[in-house]
Amino acid sequence: MGAHRPGNGSGRVDARRDSQSPFAPASSAFDAGSGFGPRADDAAPDVGASAQPLTEKRVLPRELAALRRAFELSARGPADDPNPRVGCVLLAPDGGVIAEGWHRGAGTAHAEAAALAAARAVGSDVRGATAVVSLEPCAHWGRTGPCAVALADAGITRVVFSVPDPNPVAAGGTQVLRERGVEVIGGVAEASGREALGDWLARQVAPLPGEVGARPQVLVKMAATLDGRVAAADGTSRWITGPAARDHAHGTRARVGAIVVGTGTLLADDPALTARLPDGSLADHQPLRVVMGTRPVPDDAAVRGPGGALLALRTHDPAEVLRELSSRGVREVLIEGGPTIASAFLAAGLADELHAYIAPALLGAGAQAVSGLGISTITSALRFHIVDVHRLGDDLLVVARPRPPG
């Protein structure tokens, strides 16, 4: 957990997991009386029955029960604190609870450190233990040291957490832990975890230049071949990825407040921009369908059909789009295409998370995933750190967040 975490950036890995995935919450571990679950979107699959994250080990029932307890512990923290409210439970190798901790407010020990201190106070050995945390352990040196380092130094061998840290200043704990040989599973029951964090999440995105207040969180999605192509030389792009990846993408659509495409993609592909279930029916939640660009939306365009409301914004300015969506109460935006629009948000520094679906195919020619970033030398490359990697049928999903400059 970060010491202050006031920065920008946003991240989220989709919490709706396949029942065969190690991310799958067990309904028995989250009973209706907990206040944090089960949430319908915790349990609903979004990656298809064949999809498996790269780690093969499952989250154990006792770890899910400990996560529920971590949510409850987090609620003991002050609601008006600038820091997130976080809870942590340490489990012995035999499944028994060693110690618990939660963050009591700015300047106090983070939840993980509090739990380690509680274990030391009673002489408990935490070597080989599992830490179950409501928020990804931080990798940030602030008024206190990084929780990821503290856990690894203490001999913790496994970490299970709910919500990936959306703040690039404090994020990166997963990488630190794995580099030290700690097994990490994240994104568990994330919808419940986000509910437990409350409004703190919305405050983690930097405002637009010259404005006050959080802007919508921006997810940039791209589906590309191994050689980085999003369409063939003749312009065809359906389908680069397989059914499992497409089902996963629809699960993300069913979560966000708005989907944004450019008029180029609209005229070339005529997408409906709906969120659909695996059987092809419309999901209960349909995002606002946003088309940005100066060309008009045809009267017979698919985006005018059943689904979310249509909003045509005659602009090429990403900041203007976010400003309008923010005024409409949208908190999370999915940028679906095409390369020009994705590149515009990336170049403007307005991409908080990248969802790159990679298909094991080669085209050799055709449109590239991004272009026009204004980068001429390797030292100026936009750098990301990987939050998670999932196997979706034959495809891979790489979830990454921008690295902070410097």
Coordinates of C-alpha atoms in Angstrom, one line a residue:
M1 CA 0.0 0.0 0.0
G2 CA 1.4 3.4 -0.9
A3 CA 2.2 6.0 1.7
H4 CA 0.1 8.7 0.1
R5 CA -0.7 7.6 -3.4
P6 CA -2.0 10.9 -4.7
G7 CA -0.7 10.5 -8.3
N8 CA -2.2 9.9 -11.6
G9 CA -2.8 6.7 -13.7
S10 CA -5.4 4.1 -13.4
G11 CA -5.6 0.5 -13.6
R12 CA -7.9 -2.3 -13.5
V13 CA -7.7 -6.0 -14.4
D14 CA -11.1 -7.4 -15.0
A15 CA -12.4 -9.3 -12.0
R16 CA -15.0 -11.4 -13.7
R17 CA -13.2 -14.7 -14.1
D18 CA -13.9 -18.1 -15.4
S19 CA -14.8 -20.7 -12.8
Q20 CA -11.7 -22.7 -13.7
S21 CA -9.4 -19.7 -13.3
P22 CA -7.3 -19.1 -10.1
F23 CA -9.0 -15.7 -10.0
A24 CA -12.5 -17.3 -9.6
P25 CA -14.2 -16.3 -6.3
A26 CA -16.0 -18.9 -4.4
S27 CA -19.5 -17.9 -3.5
S28 CA -19.3 -19.8 -0.3
A29 CA -16.4 -17.6 0.8
F30 CA -18.3 -14.4 0.2
D31 CA -21.7 -14.7 1.8
A32 CA -24.5 -12.2 1.4
G33 CA -23.9 -10.8 4.9
S34 CA -20.4 -9.7 4.3
G35 CA -21.3 -6.3 2.7
F36 CA -18.7 -6.9 0.0
G37 CA -20.0 -9.9 -1.9
P38 CA -20.7 -11.9 -3.7
R39 CA -21.1 -9.4 -6.5
A40 CA -22.6 -10.6 -9.7
D41 CA -19.6 -9.4 -11.7
D42 CA -17.2 -11.1 -9.3
A43 CA -18.5 -14.5 -10.4
A44 CA -19.6 -13.9 -14.0
P45 CA -17.1 -15.5 -16.5
D46 CA -15.6 -13.2 -19.1
V47 CA -12.8 -15.3 -20.7
G48 CA -14.5 -18.5 -21.8
A49 CA -14.2 -22.0 -20.3
S50 CA -10.9 -22.7 -22.1
A51 CA -9.1 -19.6 -20.9
Q52 CA -6.5 -19.9 -18.2
P53 CA -4.1 -17.3 -16.7
L54 CA -0.5 -18.3 -17.1
T55 CA -0.2 -19.3 -13.4
E56 CA -1.9 -22.7 -13.0
K57 CA -2.4 -22.6 -9.2
R58 CA -5.9 -21.8 -8.0
V59 CA -6.8 -19.5 -5.2
L60 CA -7.8 -21.6 -2.3
P61 CA -11.1 -21.4 -0.4
R62 CA -9.3 -20.3 2.7
E63 CA -7.6 -17.5 0.8
L64 CA -11.0 -16.3 -0.5
A65 CA -12.3 -16.3 3.1
A66 CA -9.3 -14.4 4.2
L67 CA -9.9 -11.8 1.4
R68 CA -13.4 -11.3 2.6
R69 CA -11.9 -10.7 6.0
A70 CA -9.4 -8.2 4.5
F71 CA -12.3 -6.3 3.0
E72 CA -13.9 -6.1 6.4
L73 CA -10.7 -5.0 8.1
S74 CA -10.2 -2.3 5.5
A75 CA -13.5 -0.7 6.5
R76 CA -12.0 0.1 9.9
G77 CA -9.7 2.8 8.3
P78 CA -10.8 6.4 8.1
A79 CA -13.1 7.1 5.2
D80 CA -11.8 10.6 4.7
D81 CA -8.1 9.7 4.6
P82 CA -6.1 10.5 1.5
N83 CA -4.8 7.0 1.6
P84 CA -6.7 3.9 0.5
R85 CA -8.4 1.8 3.1
V86 CA -6.7 -1.6 3.0
G87 CA -6.8 -4.8 5.0
C88 CA -4.4 -7.7 5.2
V89 CA -4.6 -11.3 6.6
L90 CA -1.5 -13.5 7.0
L91 CA -2.2 -17.2 6.6
A92 CA 0.1 -20.0 7.8
P93 CA 0.9 -22.9 5.4
D94 CA -1.7 -25.0 7.2
G95 CA -4.3 -22.3 6.5
G96 CA -4.6 -20.9 10.0
V97 CA -4.7 -17.1 10.5
I98 CA -1.4 -15.8 11.8
A99 CA -2.2 -12.1 12.1
E100 CA -4.3 -9.3 10.7
G101 CA -3.7 -5.7 9.9
W102 CA -5.3 -2.6 8.4
H103 CA -4.3 0.9 7.5
R104 CA -5.3 3.3 10.2
G105 CA -4.7 6.6 8.3
A106 CA -1.9 8.7 6.8
G107 CA 1.4 8.4 8.6
T108 CA 0.6 5.0 10.2
A109 CA 1.7 1.6 9.1
H110 CA 0.3 0.1 5.9
A111 CA -2.0 -2.9 6.3
E112 CA 0.8 -5.4 5.3
A113 CA 3.3 -3.8 7.8
A114 CA 0.6 -3.8 10.5
A115 CA -0.1 -7.5 10.0
L116 CA 3.6 -8.3 10.1
A117 CA 4.0 -6.3 13.3
A118 CA 1.1 -8.1 14.9
A119 CA 2.7 -11.4 14.0
R120 CA 6.0 -10.4 15.5
A121 CA 4.3 -9.1 18.7
V122 CA 3.1 -12.6 19.5
G123 CA 6.2 -14.3 18.3
S124 CA 4.6 -15.9 15.2
D125 CA 6.8 -17.1 12.4
V126 CA 5.6 -15.8 9.0
R127 CA 8.2 -17.6 6.8
G128 CA 6.3 -19.6 4.2
A129 CA 3.1 -17.8 4.9
T130 CA 0.6 -16.3 2.5
A131 CA -0.4 -12.6 2.6
V132 CA -4.0 -11.9 1.5
V133 CA -4.5 -8.2 0.8
S134 CA -7.4 -6.1 -0.5
L135 CA -5.0 -3.9 -2.6
E136 CA -1.8 -4.8 -4.5
P137 CA 1.2 -4.3 -2.1
C138 CA 3.0 -1.1 -3.0
A139 CA 6.6 -0.7 -4.4
H140 CA 6.9 2.9 -3.3
W141 CA 9.4 4.5 -0.9
G142 CA 7.5 7.2 0.9
R143 CA 7.2 7.9 4.6
T144 CA 7.3 4.1 5.0
G145 CA 9.1 1.5 2.9
P146 CA 7.5 -0.6 0.1
C147 CA 5.1 -3.2 1.4
A148 CA 6.2 -5.6 -1.4
V149 CA 9.8 -5.5 0.0
A150 CA 8.6 -5.9 3.6
L151 CA 6.6 -9.0 2.7
A152 CA 9.4 -10.6 0.7
D153 CA 12.0 -9.8 3.4
A154 CA 9.8 -11.4 6.1
G155 CA 9.7 -14.7 4.2
I156 CA 6.2 -14.5 2.7
T157 CA 6.1 -16.9 -0.2
R158 CA 2.6 -16.2 -1.7
V159 CA 0.5 -13.1 -2.1
V160 CA -3.1 -13.0 -3.1
F161 CA -4.6 -9.5 -3.7
S162 CA -7.8 -8.1 -5.0
V163 CA -7.3 -4.7 -6.8
P164 CA -4.2 -3.8 -8.8
D165 CA -2.8 -0.5 -7.6
P166 CA -3.9 2.3 -10.0
N167 CA -1.2 4.7 -9.0
P168 CA 2.0 4.4 -11.0
V169 CA 3.9 6.0 -8.2
A170 CA 3.1 3.2 -5.8
A171 CA 2.4 0.4 -8.3
G172 CA 4.7 -2.4 -9.3
G173 CA 4.5 -4.5 -6.2
T174 CA 3.7 -7.6 -8.2
Q175 CA 6.9 -7.3 -10.2
V176 CA 9.0 -6.7 -7.1
L177 CA 7.5 -9.7 -5.3
R178 CA 7.9 -12.0 -8.3
E179 CA 11.5 -10.9 -8.8
R180 CA 12.1 -12.0 -5.2
G181 CA 10.6 -15.4 -5.9
V182 CA 7.1 -14.7 -4.3
E183 CA 4.1 -16.3 -6.0
V184 CA 1.5 -13.6 -6.8
I185 CA -2.1 -13.9 -7.9
G186 CA -4.0 -10.6 -8.4
G187 CA -7.4 -9.4 -9.5
V188 CA -9.3 -11.7 -7.2
A189 CA -12.9 -10.6 -6.5
E190 CA -11.9 -7.2 -7.8
A191 CA -15.4 -5.8 -8.1
S192 CA -15.8 -6.3 -4.3
G193 CA -12.4 -4.9 -3.8
R194 CA -13.1 -1.8 -5.7
E195 CA -16.3 -1.4 -3.7
A196 CA -14.3 -1.6 -0.5
L197 CA -11.9 1.1 -1.7
G198 CA -14.8 3.4 -2.5
D199 CA -14.1 6.9 -3.8
W200 CA -10.3 6.6 -3.4
L201 CA -10.1 4.9 -6.8
A202 CA -11.7 7.8 -8.6
R203 CA -9.2 10.2 -7.1
Q204 CA -6.2 8.3 -8.6
V205 CA -6.5 9.8 -12.0
A206 CA -4.8 13.2 -12.7
P207 CA -7.1 16.0 -13.8
L208 CA -7.0 17.4 -17.3
P209 CA -4.6 20.3 -17.8
G210 CA -6.0 23.5 -16.2
E211 CA -8.8 21.7 -14.5
V212 CA -9.5 20.4 -11.0
G213 CA -11.0 17.0 -10.2
A214 CA -10.5 13.6 -11.6
R215 CA -11.0 12.8 -15.2
P216 CA -12.3 9.4 -16.4
Q217 CA -10.0 6.5 -16.3
V218 CA -8.8 5.5 -19.8
L219 CA -8.3 1.9 -21.0
V220 CA -6.7 1.6 -24.5
K221 CA -7.6 -1.7 -26.2
M222 CA -5.8 -3.2 -29.2
A223 CA -6.0 -6.6 -30.9
A224 CA -2.9 -7.3 -33.0
T225 CA -0.9 -10.1 -34.6
L226 CA 2.6 -11.0 -33.5
D227 CA 4.0 -8.5 -36.0
G228 CA 1.8 -5.7 -34.6
R229 CA -0.8 -5.6 -37.3
V230 CA -4.4 -4.7 -36.5
A231 CA -5.7 -5.2 -40.1
A232 CA -4.5 -6.9 -43.3
A233 CA -3.3 -5.0 -46.3
D234 CA -6.8 -5.0 -47.8
G235 CA -8.2 -3.5 -44.6
T236 CA -9.9 -6.7 -43.2
S237 CA -9.6 -7.2 -39.5
R238 CA -12.3 -9.7 -38.5
W239 CA -11.2 -11.7 -36.8
I240 CA -7.6 -11.3 -35.6
T241 CA -8.3 -12.8 -32.2
G242 CA -10.4 -15.9 -31.3
P243 CA -13.7 -16.3 -29.5
A244 CA -12.2 -16.4 -25.9
A245 CA -10.4 -13.1 -26.4
R246 CA -13.5 -11.5 -27.9
D247 CA -15.7 -12.7 -25.0
H248 CA -13.2 -11.2 -22.6
A249 CA -13.3 -7.9 -24.5
H250 CA -17.1 -7.9 -24.3
G251 CA -16.8 -8.4 -20.5
T252 CA -14.7 -5.2 -20.4
R253 CA -17.3 -3.3 -22.5
A254 CA -20.0 -4.4 -20.0
R255 CA -18.1 -2.7 -17.2
V256 CA -17.0 0.7 -18.6
G257 CA -19.1 3.8 -18.9
A258 CA -18.2 4.6 -22.5
I259 CA -16.6 3.2 -25.6
V260 CA -14.7 5.5 -28.0
V261 CA -13.9 5.0 -31.7
G262 CA -12.9 7.4 -34.5
T263 CA -15.0 8.0 -37.6
G264 CA -12.4 6.1 -39.6
T265 CA -13.0 2.9 -37.7
L266 CA -16.8 3.6 -37.8
L267 CA -16.9 3.9 -41.6
A268 CA -14.5 1.1 -42.2
D269 CA -15.9 -1.6 -39.9
D270 CA -19.4 -0.4 -38.9
P271 CA -19.1 -1.7 -35.4
A272 CA -22.1 -1.9 -33.1
L273 CA -20.1 -1.1 -30.0
T274 CA -22.3 -3.2 -27.8
A275 CA -21.5 -5.4 -24.9
R276 CA -22.7 -8.9 -25.6
L277 CA -22.9 -12.2 -23.7
P278 CA -21.3 -15.4 -25.1
D279 CA -24.7 -16.4 -26.5
G280 CA -24.8 -13.1 -28.5
S281 CA -27.5 -11.4 -26.5
L282 CA -27.0 -7.9 -25.1
A283 CA -25.5 -7.5 -21.6
D284 CA -27.6 -5.7 -19.0
H285 CA -25.2 -2.8 -19.0
Q286 CA -24.5 -1.0 -22.3
P287 CA -21.9 1.7 -22.4
L288 CA -22.3 5.0 -24.0
R289 CA -21.2 4.8 -27.7
V290 CA -18.9 7.7 -28.6
V291 CA -17.7 8.5 -32.0
M292 CA -15.0 11.2 -32.3
G293 CA -14.1 13.0 -35.6
T294 CA -15.5 15.5 -38.0
R295 CA -17.2 13.1 -40.4
P296 CA -20.9 12.4 -39.8
V297 CA -22.2 9.1 -38.5
P298 CA -24.3 7.5 -41.3
D299 CA -28.0 7.1 -40.7
D300 CA -27.8 3.4 -41.1
A301 CA -24.7 2.9 -39.0
A302 CA -24.8 -0.1 -36.6
V303 CA -24.1 2.3 -33.6
R304 CA -27.6 3.7 -34.1
G305 CA -29.1 0.2 -33.4
P306 CA -29.9 -1.5 -30.1
G307 CA -27.4 -0.8 -27.4
G308 CA -26.1 2.2 -25.5
A309 CA -26.8 5.8 -26.4
L310 CA -24.8 7.4 -29.2
L311 CA -22.7 10.5 -28.7
A312 CA -21.0 12.0 -31.8
L313 CA -18.2 14.5 -30.8
R314 CA -16.9 16.5 -33.7
T315 CA -13.3 16.8 -32.4
H316 CA -10.0 15.1 -32.7
D317 CA -8.9 16.3 -29.2
P318 CA -8.7 13.4 -26.6
A319 CA -8.9 15.9 -23.7
E320 CA -12.0 17.5 -25.1
V321 CA -13.6 14.0 -25.3
L322 CA -12.7 13.2 -21.7
R323 CA -14.0 16.6 -20.6
E324 CA -17.4 15.9 -22.2
L325 CA -17.6 12.4 -20.8
S326 CA -16.6 13.6 -17.3
S327 CA -19.4 16.1 -17.4
R328 CA -21.8 13.2 -18.1
G329 CA -20.6 11.3 -15.1
V330 CA -18.5 8.7 -17.0
R331 CA -15.7 7.3 -14.8
E332 CA -14.1 4.6 -17.1
V333 CA -13.6 4.9 -20.8
L334 CA -12.6 2.1 -23.3
I335 CA -10.7 3.3 -26.4
E336 CA -11.4 0.7 -29.0
G337 CA -10.0 2.2 -32.2
G338 CA -8.6 2.5 -34.4
P339 CA -4.8 3.1 -34.4
T340 CA -5.2 6.8 -35.0
I341 CA -7.4 7.3 -31.9
A342 CA -5.4 4.9 -29.7
S343 CA -2.2 6.8 -30.7
A344 CA -3.8 10.2 -30.0
F345 CA -4.7 9.2 -26.4
L346 CA -1.2 7.5 -25.9
A347 CA 0.6 10.5 -27.3
A348 CA -1.4 12.9 -25.1
G349 CA -0.5 10.9 -21.9
L350 CA -4.1 10.1 -21.3
A351 CA -3.9 6.3 -21.4
D352 CA -4.1 4.8 -17.9
E353 CA -4.0 1.1 -18.9
L354 CA -3.3 -0.8 -22.0
H355 CA -5.1 -4.0 -23.0
A356 CA -3.1 -5.7 -25.7
Y357 CA -4.7 -8.8 -27.2
I358 CA -2.0 -10.7 -29.1
A359 CA -2.9 -13.3 -31.7
P360 CA -0.4 -16.0 -32.9
A361 CA -0.6 -14.8 -36.5
L362 CA 1.5 -12.9 -39.0
L363 CA 0.3 -10.6 -41.7
G364 CA 3.5 -8.9 -42.9
A365 CA 1.6 -5.8 -44.1
G366 CA -1.4 -3.7 -43.1
A367 CA -2.3 -1.2 -40.4
Q368 CA -0.1 -1.1 -37.3
A369 CA -1.5 -1.0 -33.8
V370 CA -0.2 2.5 -33.1
S371 CA 1.4 5.2 -35.2
G372 CA 2.2 8.9 -35.0
L373 CA 3.5 9.0 -31.4
G374 CA 6.2 11.4 -32.4
I375 CA 9.0 9.1 -31.1
S376 CA 12.3 9.2 -33.0
T377 CA 14.7 7.5 -30.7
I378 CA 14.6 4.5 -28.3
T379 CA 15.2 6.6 -25.3
S380 CA 11.9 8.4 -25.9
A381 CA 9.9 5.2 -26.0
L382 CA 6.7 5.0 -24.1
R383 CA 7.4 2.4 -21.4
F384 CA 4.9 0.3 -19.6
H385 CA 5.1 -2.2 -16.7
I386 CA 3.1 -5.4 -17.1
V387 CA 0.3 -5.8 -14.6
D388 CA -0.9 -9.3 -15.7
V389 CA -0.8 -11.7 -18.6
H390 CA -3.7 -14.1 -19.4
R391 CA -4.0 -16.9 -21.9
L392 CA -7.3 -16.6 -23.8
G393 CA -7.6 -19.7 -26.0
D394 CA -4.7 -19.4 -28.4
D395 CA -4.4 -15.6 -27.7
L396 CA -2.7 -13.7 -25.0
L397 CA -3.9 -10.6 -23.2
V398 CA -1.2 -8.3 -21.8
V399 CA -2.4 -5.8 -19.3
A400 CA 0.1 -2.9 -18.8
R401 CA 0.3 0.5 -17.2
P402 CA 2.5 3.4 -18.2
R403 CA 5.7 3.7 -16.2
P404 CA 6.1 7.1 -14.5
P405 CA 8.7 9.3 -16.2
G406 CA 12.2 9.4 -14.9

